[in-house]
């Protein structure tokens, strides 16, 4: 088991390294380099920029060196906690990301938990009552959930909650709590703002989980051991939750690896529509204004969430499923 | 050959079922799947309407009606203000009024003017598919600036005509994107499954890597890198290529799995012993034997493409005006103010949902029909 974990850990590191190369390519892709835009913005602000300042900046970012050296310089800086400077915000990239990263992770986690908490009971119900009205309703909901783009769902929910419930939508906090210190009132305000983004981001994943769980549980329910357990007079509920459901949950846990990327993707679009301060909306603004160091760091952070999340789900799977432990 | 032909003519209905080609078998099963059939009918209608959108539209998509800015969908009447019923539907003209307190402008129906709606009327001239000139429109009224089935947008353009035109772009993005996906998926899946070994390991790792990435941020980053000097056609193809660059993985997995299964079958060994080349075996023996799985997977991949294109265009980093796609139309509905004041701006989104649902139903029906063991 330790060998397995070490192997997955090394694999995770390799993935992160490849990802960093990709993010670096993204930084380099737009026409013109980062410094040209940076200097242009400096000029706008202060008029003429001294030639020595430009040269200094060039040296600081290693623009005078070959591409691969620039990459390693960028990586080394990053390990020292220096992610570069955002000229759009006039702040270090590090502080920008640090203020948004915790809420991004919290939002993704809550969505993940919400998707499972709703989907697992529905999936079990659907499989146990195949072709019942509830099953049909769940499948229709699932189909619609997969077919609706998350931003469109966000728009619809925004429209209705604004019109009929009078809820303030968008952002994490109401204006009066924006910069307030932590208190119960602020926490409650946050809780009022969470449901819409969580539902919007989670719906597609929820539909997915229901589908997978229903299919695997239906397969399991046909197995001889279920018949045997029934024949021995085990109570139906006890039997179902102790054996087939446990087996059917395994593919669900391994599906975190594919659900987490889709949640992070969905969260990015939703955050932009609902104006939520996450790394996703930061990336969007950075891309629009070609603030490439910020964009690169955002890409790395977002993908790191999914890569690390997949690693954790792999380990969870070992804990839950003894068959993998024995391999 | 003559012998076989003769025999075929004589077989009974029941025997004919055993001699059907795979396509015929699939079609027979597919027809029983009601949702899938409904989905297919909807798709055919959507593609037809999209393809001949100039004919089905009520007016030119770029025409701005200055007298009808951000107007709600026009009500179609059968009974006029005096209570007279007419079988031919009609619409009323609209006049602008101002709220004396808030000064907000709004439109009211002017019941003195009636414009009957008719089929095949002469309206704005157009070029069908870009080269067939015409001016006959399917349904509407020849009177300009009065009939807007889905309302108008912020600059007074008819939303209905624009949605139809957007269908063409959005639905073909899915097809073109899937075409690239298909090539990449078959190529890498084929190499991986047929040759195995190091190539297989490398390709599998790449697939795992791509699958663990959140796709939207990656697409955003890549799409933002397009030079702004590119023409809209170039951006269109670049977007489809970007979508397929990340989307080929699941198809490659199917191809690989099937190839691994088939590669040790007797008929493949026989072909190899008979001296057939690798390319010949792949194209003549292996591909036909799992083409139905390929079709199913391709059908199920299209809706994902449509959704991604819509999301990217909505955010303003996918397709951009003057190209009109469903996502581009939804850009108008980006803020809560617009959405609450002009809710009909969300209509293009409904079409996205309908198209994607239809594709999913057809895909599911095909999957059930293509699997002989169920």
XYZ file of C-alpha atoms in Angstrom, chain A residues 18 37 46 77 90 92 113-114 144 163 173 187 189-191 201 203 232 242 271 279-280 287 304 309-310:
26
model
C 4.142 19.022 -17.071
C 2.440 45.374 -22.196
C 3.957 57.986 -15.603
C 11.012 32.327 -8.531
C -0.409 46.637 -9.527
C 2.164 40.846 -6.653
C -20.048 17.350 -1.128
C -23.396 18.775 -2.202
C -31.544 18.360 -18.354
C -37.661 38.430 -9.263
C -21.052 38.756 0.466
C -20.917 33.899 7.986
C -24.483 36.314 4.819
C -21.985 34.003 3.104
C -24.334 31.051 3.608
C -21.829 24.231 -10.514
C -25.901 20.054 -11.179
C -31.131 -16.111 4.122
C -24.262 -3.241 3.551
C -17.825 32.624 -11.014
C -9.242 32.150 -9.065
C -11.422 31.341 -12.102
C -6.703 36.770 -19.982
C -3.247 21.876 -9.134
C -7.776 16.155 -5.648
C -7.321 13.154 -7.929
